[in-house]
Short mmCIF file of C-alpha atoms and ligand atoms in Angstrom, two decimals:
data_model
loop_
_atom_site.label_atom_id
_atom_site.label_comp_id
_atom_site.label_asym_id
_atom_site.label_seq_id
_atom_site.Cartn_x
_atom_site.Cartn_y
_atom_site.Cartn_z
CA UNK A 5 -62.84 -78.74 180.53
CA UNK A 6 -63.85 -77.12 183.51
CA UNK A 7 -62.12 -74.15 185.64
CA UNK A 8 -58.80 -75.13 187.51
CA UNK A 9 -58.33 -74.61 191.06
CA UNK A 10 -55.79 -74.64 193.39
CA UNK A 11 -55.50 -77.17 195.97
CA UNK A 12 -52.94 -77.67 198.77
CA UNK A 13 -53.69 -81.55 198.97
CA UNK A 14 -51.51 -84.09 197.34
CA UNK A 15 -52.41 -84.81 193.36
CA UNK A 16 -52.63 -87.79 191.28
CA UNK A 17 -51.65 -88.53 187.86
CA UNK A 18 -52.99 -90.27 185.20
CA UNK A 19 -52.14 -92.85 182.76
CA UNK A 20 -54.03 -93.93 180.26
CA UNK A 21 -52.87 -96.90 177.49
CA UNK A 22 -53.47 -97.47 174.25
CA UNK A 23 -52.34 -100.58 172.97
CA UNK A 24 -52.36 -100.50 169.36
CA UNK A 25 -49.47 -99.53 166.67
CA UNK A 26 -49.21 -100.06 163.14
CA UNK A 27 -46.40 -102.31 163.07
CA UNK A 28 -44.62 -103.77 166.11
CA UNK A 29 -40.43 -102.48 166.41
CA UNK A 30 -38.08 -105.21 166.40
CA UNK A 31 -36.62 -104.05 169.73
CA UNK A 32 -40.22 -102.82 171.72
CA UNK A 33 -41.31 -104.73 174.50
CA UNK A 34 -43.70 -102.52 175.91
CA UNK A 35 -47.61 -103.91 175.43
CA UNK A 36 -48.50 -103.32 172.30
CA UNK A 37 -50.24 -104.88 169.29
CA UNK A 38 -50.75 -105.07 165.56
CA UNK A 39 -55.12 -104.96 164.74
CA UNK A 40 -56.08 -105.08 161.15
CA UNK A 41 -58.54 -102.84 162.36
CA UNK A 42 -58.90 -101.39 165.43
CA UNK A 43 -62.08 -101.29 167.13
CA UNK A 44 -62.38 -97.86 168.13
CA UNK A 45 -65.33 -97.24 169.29
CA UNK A 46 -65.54 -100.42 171.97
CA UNK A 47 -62.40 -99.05 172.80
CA UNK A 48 -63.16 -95.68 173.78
CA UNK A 49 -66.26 -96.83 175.28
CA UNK A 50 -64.08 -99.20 177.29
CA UNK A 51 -61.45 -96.68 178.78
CA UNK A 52 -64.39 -94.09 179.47
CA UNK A 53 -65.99 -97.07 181.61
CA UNK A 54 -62.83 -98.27 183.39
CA UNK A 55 -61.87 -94.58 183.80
CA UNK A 56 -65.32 -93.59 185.43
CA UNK A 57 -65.18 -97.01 187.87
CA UNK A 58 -61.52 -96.75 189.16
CA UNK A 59 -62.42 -92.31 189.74
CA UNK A 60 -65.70 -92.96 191.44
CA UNK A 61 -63.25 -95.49 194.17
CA UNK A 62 -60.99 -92.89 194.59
CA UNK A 63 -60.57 -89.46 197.02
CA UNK A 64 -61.09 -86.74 195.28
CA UNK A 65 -57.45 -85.41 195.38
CA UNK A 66 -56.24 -82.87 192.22
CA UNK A 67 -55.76 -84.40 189.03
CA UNK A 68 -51.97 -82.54 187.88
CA UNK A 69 -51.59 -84.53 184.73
CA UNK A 70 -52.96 -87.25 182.01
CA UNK A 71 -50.64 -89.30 180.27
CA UNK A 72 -51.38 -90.74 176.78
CA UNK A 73 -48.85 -93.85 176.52
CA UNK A 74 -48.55 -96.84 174.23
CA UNK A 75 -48.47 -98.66 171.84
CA UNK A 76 -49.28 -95.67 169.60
CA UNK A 77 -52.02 -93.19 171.03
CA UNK A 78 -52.15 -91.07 168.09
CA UNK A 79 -53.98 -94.01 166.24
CA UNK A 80 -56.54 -92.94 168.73
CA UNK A 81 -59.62 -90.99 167.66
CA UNK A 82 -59.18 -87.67 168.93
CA UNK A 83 -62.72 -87.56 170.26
CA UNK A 84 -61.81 -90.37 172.15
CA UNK A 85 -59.07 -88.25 173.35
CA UNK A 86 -61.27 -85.40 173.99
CA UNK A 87 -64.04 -87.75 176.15
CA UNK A 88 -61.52 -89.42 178.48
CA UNK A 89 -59.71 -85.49 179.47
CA UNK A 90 -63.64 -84.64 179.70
CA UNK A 91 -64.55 -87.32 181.99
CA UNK A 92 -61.25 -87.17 184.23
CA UNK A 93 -61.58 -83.41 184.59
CA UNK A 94 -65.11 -83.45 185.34
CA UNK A 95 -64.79 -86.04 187.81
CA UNK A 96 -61.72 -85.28 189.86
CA UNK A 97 -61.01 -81.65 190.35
CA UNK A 98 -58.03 -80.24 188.67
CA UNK A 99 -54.80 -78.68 189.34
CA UNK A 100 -53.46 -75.24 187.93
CA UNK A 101 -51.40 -76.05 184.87
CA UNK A 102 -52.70 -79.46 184.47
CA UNK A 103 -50.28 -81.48 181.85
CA UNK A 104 -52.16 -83.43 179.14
CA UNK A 105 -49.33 -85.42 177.30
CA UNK A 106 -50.02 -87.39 174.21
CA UNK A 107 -47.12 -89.88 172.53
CA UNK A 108 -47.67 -89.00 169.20
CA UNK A 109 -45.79 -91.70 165.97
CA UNK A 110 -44.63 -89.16 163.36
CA UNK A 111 -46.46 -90.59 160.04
CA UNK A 112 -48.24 -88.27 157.98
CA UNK A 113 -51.51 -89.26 158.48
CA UNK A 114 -50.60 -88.94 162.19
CA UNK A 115 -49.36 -85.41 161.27
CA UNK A 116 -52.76 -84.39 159.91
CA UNK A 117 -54.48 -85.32 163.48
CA UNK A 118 -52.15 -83.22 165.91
CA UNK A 119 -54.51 -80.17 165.54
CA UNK A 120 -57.59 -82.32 166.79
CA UNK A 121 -55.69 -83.45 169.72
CA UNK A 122 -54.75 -80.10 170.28
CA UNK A 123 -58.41 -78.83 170.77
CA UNK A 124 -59.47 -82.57 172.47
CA UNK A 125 -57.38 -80.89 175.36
CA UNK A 126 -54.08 -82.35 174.81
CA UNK A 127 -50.76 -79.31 175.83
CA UNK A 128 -47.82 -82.05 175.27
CA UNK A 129 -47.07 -83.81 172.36
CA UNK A 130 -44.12 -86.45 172.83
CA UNK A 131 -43.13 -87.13 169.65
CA UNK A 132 -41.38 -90.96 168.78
CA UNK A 133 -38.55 -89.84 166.34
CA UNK A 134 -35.99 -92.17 167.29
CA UNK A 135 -33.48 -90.95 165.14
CA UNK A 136 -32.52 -88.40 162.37
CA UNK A 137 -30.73 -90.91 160.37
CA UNK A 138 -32.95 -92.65 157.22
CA UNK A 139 -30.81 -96.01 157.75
CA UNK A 140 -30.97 -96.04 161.35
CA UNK A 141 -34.70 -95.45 161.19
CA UNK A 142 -34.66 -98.42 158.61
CA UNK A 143 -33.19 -100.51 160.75
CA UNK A 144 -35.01 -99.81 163.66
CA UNK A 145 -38.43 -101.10 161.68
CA UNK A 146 -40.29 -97.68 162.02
CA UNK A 147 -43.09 -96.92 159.92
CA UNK A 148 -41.62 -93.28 159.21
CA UNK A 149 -39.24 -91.37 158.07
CA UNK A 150 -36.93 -88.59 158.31
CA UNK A 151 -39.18 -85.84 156.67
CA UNK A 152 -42.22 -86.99 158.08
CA UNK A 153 -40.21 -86.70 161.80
CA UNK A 154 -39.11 -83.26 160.54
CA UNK A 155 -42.21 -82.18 159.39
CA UNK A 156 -44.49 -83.89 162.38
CA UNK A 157 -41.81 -81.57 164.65
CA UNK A 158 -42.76 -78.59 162.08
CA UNK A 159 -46.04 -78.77 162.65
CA UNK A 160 -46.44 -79.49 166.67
CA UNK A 161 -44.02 -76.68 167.68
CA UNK A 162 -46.74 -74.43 166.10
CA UNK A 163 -50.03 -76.26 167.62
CA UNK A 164 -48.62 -77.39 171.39
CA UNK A 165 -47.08 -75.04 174.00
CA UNK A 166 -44.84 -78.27 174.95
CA UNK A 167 -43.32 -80.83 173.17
CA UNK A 168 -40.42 -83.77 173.52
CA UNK A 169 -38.92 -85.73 171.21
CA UNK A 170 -37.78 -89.44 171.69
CA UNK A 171 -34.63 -90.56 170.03
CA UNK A 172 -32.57 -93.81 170.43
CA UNK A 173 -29.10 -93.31 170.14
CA UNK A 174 -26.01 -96.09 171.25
CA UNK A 175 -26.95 -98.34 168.35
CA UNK A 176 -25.56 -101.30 166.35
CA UNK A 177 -22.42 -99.63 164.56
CA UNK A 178 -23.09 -96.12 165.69
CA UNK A 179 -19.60 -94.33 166.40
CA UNK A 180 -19.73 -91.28 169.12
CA UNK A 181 -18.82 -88.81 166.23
CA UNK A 182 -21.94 -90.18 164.28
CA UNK A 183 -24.00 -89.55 167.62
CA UNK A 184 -22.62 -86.12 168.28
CA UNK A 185 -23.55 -84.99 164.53
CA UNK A 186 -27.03 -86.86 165.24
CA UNK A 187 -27.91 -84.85 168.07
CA UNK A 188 -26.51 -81.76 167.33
CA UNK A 189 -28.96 -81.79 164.62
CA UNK A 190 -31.51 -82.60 167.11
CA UNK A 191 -31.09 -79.78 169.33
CA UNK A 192 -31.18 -77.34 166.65
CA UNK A 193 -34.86 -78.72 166.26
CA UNK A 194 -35.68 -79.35 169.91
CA UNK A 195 -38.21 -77.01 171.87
CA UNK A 196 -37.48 -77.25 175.45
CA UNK A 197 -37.11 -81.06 176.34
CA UNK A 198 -35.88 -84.51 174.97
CA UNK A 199 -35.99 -88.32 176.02
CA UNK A 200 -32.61 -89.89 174.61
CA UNK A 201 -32.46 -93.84 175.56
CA UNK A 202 -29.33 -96.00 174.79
CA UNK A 203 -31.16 -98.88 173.15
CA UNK A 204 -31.73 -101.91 175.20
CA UNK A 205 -32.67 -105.22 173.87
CA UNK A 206 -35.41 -106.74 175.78
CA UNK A 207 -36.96 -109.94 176.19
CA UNK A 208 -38.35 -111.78 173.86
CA UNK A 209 -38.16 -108.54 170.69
CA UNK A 210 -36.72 -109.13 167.53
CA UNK A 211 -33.66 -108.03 168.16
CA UNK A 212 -33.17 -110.32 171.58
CA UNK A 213 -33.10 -112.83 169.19
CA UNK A 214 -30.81 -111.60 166.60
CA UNK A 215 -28.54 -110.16 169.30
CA UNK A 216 -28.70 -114.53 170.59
CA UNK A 217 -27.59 -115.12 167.49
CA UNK A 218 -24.64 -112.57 167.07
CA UNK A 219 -26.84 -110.57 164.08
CA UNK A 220 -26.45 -107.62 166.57
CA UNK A 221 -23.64 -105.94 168.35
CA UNK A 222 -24.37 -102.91 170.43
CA UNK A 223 -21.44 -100.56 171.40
CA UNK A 224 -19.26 -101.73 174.21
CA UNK A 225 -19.38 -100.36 178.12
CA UNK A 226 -16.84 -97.75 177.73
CA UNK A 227 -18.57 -97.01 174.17
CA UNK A 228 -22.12 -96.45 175.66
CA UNK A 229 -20.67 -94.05 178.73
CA UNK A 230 -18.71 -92.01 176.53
CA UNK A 231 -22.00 -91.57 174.36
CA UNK A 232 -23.87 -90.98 177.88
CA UNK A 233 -20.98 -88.14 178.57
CA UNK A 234 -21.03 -86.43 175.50
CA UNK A 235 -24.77 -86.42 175.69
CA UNK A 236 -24.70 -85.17 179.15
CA UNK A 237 -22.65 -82.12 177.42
CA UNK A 238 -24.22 -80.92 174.53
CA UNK A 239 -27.45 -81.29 175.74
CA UNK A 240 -26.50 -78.45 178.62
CA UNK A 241 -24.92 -76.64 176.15
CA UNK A 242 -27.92 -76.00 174.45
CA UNK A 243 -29.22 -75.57 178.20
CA UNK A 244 -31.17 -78.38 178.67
CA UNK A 245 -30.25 -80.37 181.69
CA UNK A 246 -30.42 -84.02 182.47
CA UNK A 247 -33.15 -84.52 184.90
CA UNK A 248 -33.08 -87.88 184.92
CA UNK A 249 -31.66 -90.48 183.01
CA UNK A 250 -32.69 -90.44 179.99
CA UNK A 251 -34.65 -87.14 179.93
CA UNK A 252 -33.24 -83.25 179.39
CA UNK A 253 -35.29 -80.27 180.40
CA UNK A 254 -34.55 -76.50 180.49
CA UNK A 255 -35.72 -75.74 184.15
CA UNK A 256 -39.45 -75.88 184.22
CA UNK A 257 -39.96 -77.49 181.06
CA UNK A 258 -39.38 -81.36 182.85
CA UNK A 259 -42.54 -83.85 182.81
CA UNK A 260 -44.70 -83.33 185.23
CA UNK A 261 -46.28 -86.80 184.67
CA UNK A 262 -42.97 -88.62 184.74
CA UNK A 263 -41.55 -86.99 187.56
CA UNK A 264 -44.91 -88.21 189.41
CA UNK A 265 -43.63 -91.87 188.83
CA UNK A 266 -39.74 -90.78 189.65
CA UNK A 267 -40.62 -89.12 192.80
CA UNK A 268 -42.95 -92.22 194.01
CA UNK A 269 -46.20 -90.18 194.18
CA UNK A 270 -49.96 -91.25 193.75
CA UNK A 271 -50.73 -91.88 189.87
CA UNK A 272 -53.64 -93.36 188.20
CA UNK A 273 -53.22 -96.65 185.50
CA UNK A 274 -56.24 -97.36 183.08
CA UNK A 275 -56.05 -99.25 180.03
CA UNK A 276 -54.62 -102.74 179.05
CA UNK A 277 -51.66 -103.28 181.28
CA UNK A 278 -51.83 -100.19 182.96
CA UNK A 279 -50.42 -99.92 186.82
CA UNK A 280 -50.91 -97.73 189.13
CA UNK A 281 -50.39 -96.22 192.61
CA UNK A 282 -53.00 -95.04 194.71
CA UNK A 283 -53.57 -93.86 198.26
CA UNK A 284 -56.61 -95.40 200.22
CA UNK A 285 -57.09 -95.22 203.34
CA UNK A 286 -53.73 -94.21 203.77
CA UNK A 287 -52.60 -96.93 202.38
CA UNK A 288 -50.24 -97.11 199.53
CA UNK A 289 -51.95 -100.06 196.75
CA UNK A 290 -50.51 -101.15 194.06
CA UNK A 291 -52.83 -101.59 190.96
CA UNK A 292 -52.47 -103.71 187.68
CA UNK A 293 -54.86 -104.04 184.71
CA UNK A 294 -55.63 -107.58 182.36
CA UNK A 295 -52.68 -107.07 179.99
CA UNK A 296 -53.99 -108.49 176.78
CA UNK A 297 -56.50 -105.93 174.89
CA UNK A 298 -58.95 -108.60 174.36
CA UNK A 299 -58.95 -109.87 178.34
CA UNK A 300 -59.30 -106.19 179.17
CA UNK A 301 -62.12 -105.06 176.85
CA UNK A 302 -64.22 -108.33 178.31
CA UNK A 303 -63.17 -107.62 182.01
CA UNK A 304 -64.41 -103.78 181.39
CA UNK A 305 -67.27 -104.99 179.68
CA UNK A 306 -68.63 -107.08 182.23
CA UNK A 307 -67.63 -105.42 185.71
CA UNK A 308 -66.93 -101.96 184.60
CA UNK A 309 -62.90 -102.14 184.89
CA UNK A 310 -60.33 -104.74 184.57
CA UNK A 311 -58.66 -104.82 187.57
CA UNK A 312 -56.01 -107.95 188.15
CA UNK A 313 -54.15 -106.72 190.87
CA UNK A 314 -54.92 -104.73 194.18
CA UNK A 315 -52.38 -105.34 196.22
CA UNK A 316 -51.20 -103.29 199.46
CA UNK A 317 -47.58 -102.54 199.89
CA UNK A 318 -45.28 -103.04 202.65
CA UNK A 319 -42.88 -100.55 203.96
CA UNK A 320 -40.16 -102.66 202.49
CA UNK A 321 -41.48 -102.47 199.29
CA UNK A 322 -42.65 -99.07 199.53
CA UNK A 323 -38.81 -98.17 200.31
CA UNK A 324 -37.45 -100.97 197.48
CA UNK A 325 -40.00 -99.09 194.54
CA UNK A 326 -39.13 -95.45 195.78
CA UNK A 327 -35.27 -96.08 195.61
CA UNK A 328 -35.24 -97.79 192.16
CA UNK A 329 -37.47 -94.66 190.73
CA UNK A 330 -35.79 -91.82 192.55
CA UNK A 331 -32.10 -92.91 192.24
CA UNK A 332 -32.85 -92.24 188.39
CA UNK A 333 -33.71 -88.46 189.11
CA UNK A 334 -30.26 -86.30 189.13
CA UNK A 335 -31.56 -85.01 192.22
CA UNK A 336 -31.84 -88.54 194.26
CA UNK A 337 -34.43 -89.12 196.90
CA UNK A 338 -35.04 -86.68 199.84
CA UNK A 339 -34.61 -88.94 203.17
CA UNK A 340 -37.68 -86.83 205.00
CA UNK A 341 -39.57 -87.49 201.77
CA UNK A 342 -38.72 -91.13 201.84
CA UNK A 343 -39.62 -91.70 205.73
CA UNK A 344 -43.06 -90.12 205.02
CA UNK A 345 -43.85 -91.95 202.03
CA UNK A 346 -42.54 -95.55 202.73
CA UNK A 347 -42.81 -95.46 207.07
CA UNK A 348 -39.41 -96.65 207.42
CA UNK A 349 -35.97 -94.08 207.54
CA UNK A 350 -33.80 -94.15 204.32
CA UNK A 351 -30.82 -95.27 206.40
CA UNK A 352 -33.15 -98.26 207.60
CA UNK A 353 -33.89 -99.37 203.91
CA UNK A 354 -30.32 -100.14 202.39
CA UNK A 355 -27.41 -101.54 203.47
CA UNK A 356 -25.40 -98.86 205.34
CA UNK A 357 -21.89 -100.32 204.80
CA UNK A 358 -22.69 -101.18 201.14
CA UNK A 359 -23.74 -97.11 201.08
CA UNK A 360 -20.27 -96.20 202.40
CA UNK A 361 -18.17 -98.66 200.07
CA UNK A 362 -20.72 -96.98 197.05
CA UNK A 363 -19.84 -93.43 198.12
CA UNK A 364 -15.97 -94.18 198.85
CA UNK A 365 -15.90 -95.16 195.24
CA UNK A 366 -17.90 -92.27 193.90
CA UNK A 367 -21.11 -94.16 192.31
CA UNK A 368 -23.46 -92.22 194.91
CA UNK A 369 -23.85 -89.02 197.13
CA UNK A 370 -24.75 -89.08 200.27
CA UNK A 371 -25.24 -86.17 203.11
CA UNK A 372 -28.01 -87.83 205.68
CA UNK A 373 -30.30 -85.50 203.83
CA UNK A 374 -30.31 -87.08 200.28
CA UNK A 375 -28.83 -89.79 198.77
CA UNK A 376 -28.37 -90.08 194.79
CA UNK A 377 -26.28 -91.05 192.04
CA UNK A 378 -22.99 -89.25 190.72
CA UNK A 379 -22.62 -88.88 187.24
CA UNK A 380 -20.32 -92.46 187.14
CA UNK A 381 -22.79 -94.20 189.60
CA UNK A 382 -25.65 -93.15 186.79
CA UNK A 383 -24.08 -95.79 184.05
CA UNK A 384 -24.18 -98.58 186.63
CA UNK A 385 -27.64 -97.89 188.01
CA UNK A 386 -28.77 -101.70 188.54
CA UNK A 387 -26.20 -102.92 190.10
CA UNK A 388 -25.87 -100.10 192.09
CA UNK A 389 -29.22 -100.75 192.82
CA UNK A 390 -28.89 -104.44 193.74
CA UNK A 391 -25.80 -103.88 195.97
CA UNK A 392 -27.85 -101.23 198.34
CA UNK A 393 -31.06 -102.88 198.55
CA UNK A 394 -31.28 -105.29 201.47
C1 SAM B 28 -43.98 -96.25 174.73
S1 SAM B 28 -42.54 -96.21 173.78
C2 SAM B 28 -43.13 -95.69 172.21
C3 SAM B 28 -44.01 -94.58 171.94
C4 SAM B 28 -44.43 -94.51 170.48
N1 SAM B 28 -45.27 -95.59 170.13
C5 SAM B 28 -43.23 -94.53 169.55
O1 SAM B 28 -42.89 -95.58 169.06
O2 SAM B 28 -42.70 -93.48 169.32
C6 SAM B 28 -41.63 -94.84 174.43
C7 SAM B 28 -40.18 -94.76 174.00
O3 SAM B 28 -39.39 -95.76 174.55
C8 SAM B 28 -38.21 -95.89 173.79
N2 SAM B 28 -37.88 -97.31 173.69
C9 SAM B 28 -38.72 -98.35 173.50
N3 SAM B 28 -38.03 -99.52 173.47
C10 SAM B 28 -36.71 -99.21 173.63
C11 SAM B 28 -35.49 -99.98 173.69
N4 SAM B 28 -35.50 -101.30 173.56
N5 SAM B 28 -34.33 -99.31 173.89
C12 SAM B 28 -34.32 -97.96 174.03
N6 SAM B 28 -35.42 -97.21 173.96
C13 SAM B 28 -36.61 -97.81 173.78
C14 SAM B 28 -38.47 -95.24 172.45
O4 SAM B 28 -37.69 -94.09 172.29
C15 SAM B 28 -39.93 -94.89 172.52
O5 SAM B 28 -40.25 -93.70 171.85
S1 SF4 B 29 -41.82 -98.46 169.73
FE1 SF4 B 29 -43.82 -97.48 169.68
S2 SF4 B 29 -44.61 -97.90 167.60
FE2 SF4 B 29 -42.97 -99.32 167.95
S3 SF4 B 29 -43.99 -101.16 168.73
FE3 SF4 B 29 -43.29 -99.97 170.52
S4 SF4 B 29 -45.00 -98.74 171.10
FE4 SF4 B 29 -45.41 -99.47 168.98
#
């Protein structure tokens, strides 16, 4: 990797997918597949190729972090790891403290690889544990269990300088006092940051369909925002700090890569399904890649990417992306921030009198400076969302 500078432009982040697991979750919609055998090596050769097309289209503005999402990048061969941080930092010049995340599935053989990916470049492992509980784990169809999560945790804290943990926690018969216990337990393992999602069922998963049938019955409204409370609570005692969401941080420790998509700035998508938003020309495109694995691999193979979408955005959507990512942050969306990133004023983008009635009954915050969510306007977040926008 070469020497870091520092840079007083704008930077970009970068995600790259990988969109292979081992088995697929019962309640995971996001784009990823089962291979009998992967095929590594068109793979890597693939990303490398789309990677060095979509960087030799774009300004050469700072790289500040590379994102390793899935499906399950750890099934990834860490050379390929180590070739695509190569090729990014060599092409792009790079930030200081540039954040190289990698999602990392806790099995053992996984385990045994976290070194390699370690000295292919990678300084944040994100760790899928989903929960501490062997029948919860069970039910949620993952390929691990609680030791190996323990012992995956063991063995990053002492190879990365950051890592995160993932859990899912508001589950089919899971009682708050159950929770509590379960992430107590977590915190007493946690380094300095943690994703905790109330499970959603999405779309045509597994459970969507047992949930149709009745087979599934997640906790209730007032259930789900006592859980969301509590969390809200514990988690600062241990002083980490919601952020956003779903996501606690002790100050400085938050993702650099994630805030990039919560604050609306300029990232980088490569890989099956991958978006991305970049800055041309001043203006702001949005980018999609050929979603199936197969599709993409041909598309790269033939014209170098696999672009599908390259499509410019209006201020109106500009303002309509920004607000449904920022509202998410704890600390909302800066209206000078917003004017200069979407060309229309905040005040222009929503529905004033629908902003009032929202702030009268204390779901948002609102000083002509920056607008976000209170704590209570957090559990309703879509249809706070669908009430404001115009
Ligand atoms: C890209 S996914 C998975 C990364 C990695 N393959 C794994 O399984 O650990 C990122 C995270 O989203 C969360 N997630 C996925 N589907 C979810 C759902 N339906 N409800 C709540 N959380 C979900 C899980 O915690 C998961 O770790
Ligand atoms: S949750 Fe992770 S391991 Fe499971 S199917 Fe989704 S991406 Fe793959």
């Amino acid at each position: 990797m070469k020497a870091t500078i520092q840079h007083t432009q704008q930077g970009i982040g970068l995600y790259i997918h990988w969109p292979f697991c081992l088995a697929k979750c019962p309640y995971c919609d996001f784009n990823s597949y089962v291979a009998e055998q992967i095929p590594q090596e068109a793979y890597a050769k693939a990303l490398v190729q789309e990677l060095q097309t979509t960087l030799a289209e774009i300004p050469k503005v700072p790289l500040t972090s590379i994102f390793f999402g899935g499906g399950t990048p750890s099934l990834m061969l860490p050379s390929t790891t180590q070739i695509l941080i190569d090729t990014a930092t060599s092409l792009l010049p790079v930030s200081e403290n540039l954040e190289i995340t990698l999602e990392a599935n806790p099995t053992s053989v996984e385990n045994q690889k976290l070194k390699d990916f370690y000295h292919a470049g990678v300084n944040r492992a994100s760790l899928g544990i989903q929960s501490l509980n062997p029948t919860a784990l069970k039910a949620l169809g993952r390929e691990h269990s609680v030791g190996q999560a323990i012992e995956a945790l063991t063995i990053a804290k002492k190879i990365f300088p950051r890592i995160s943990f993932d859990l899912i926690y508001a589950r089919e018969g899971q009682t708050i006092q159950e929770w509590e216990g379960e992430l107590q337990e977590a915190l007493a393992l946690t380094h300095d940051h943690l994703s905790l999602y109330q499970l959603t069922i999405e779309p045509g998963t597994i459970f969507a369909k047992q949930y149709r049938q009745g087979k599934i019955i997640l906790p209730d409204e007032e259930l789900s925002t006592a859980m969301l409370t509590i969390t809200e609570m514990i988690t600062s005692q241990y002083g980490l700090q919601a952020y956003e969401i779903s996501n606690y941080a002790k100050p400085g420790a938050e993702s650099r890569h994630n805030l990039t998509y919560w604050q609306y700035k300029d990232y980088i998508g490569i890989g099956p399904g991958a978006h991305g938003r970049v800055t041309l020309d001043q203006t702001l495109y949005a980018t999609e890649r050929h979603k199936n694995p197969v599709r993409w691999l041909e598309h790269v193979q033939q014209n170098g990417h696999a672009l599908s979408v390259k499509e410019a955005l209006t201020p109106a959507e500009k303002a309509q992306e920004m607000l449904l990512m920022g509202l998410r942050l704890i600390k909302g969306v800066q209206a000078q921030q917003f004017e200069k990133r979407c060309g229309m004023a905040l005040t222009d983008a929503v529905n004033m009198s629908m902003l009032s009635a929202l702030v009268e009954e204390n779901f948002l915050s609102w000083d002509q400076e920056c607008l976000k969510t209170t704590p209570q306007g957090r559990l309703r977040l879509n249809a706070i969302l669908e009430a404001l926008l115009k």
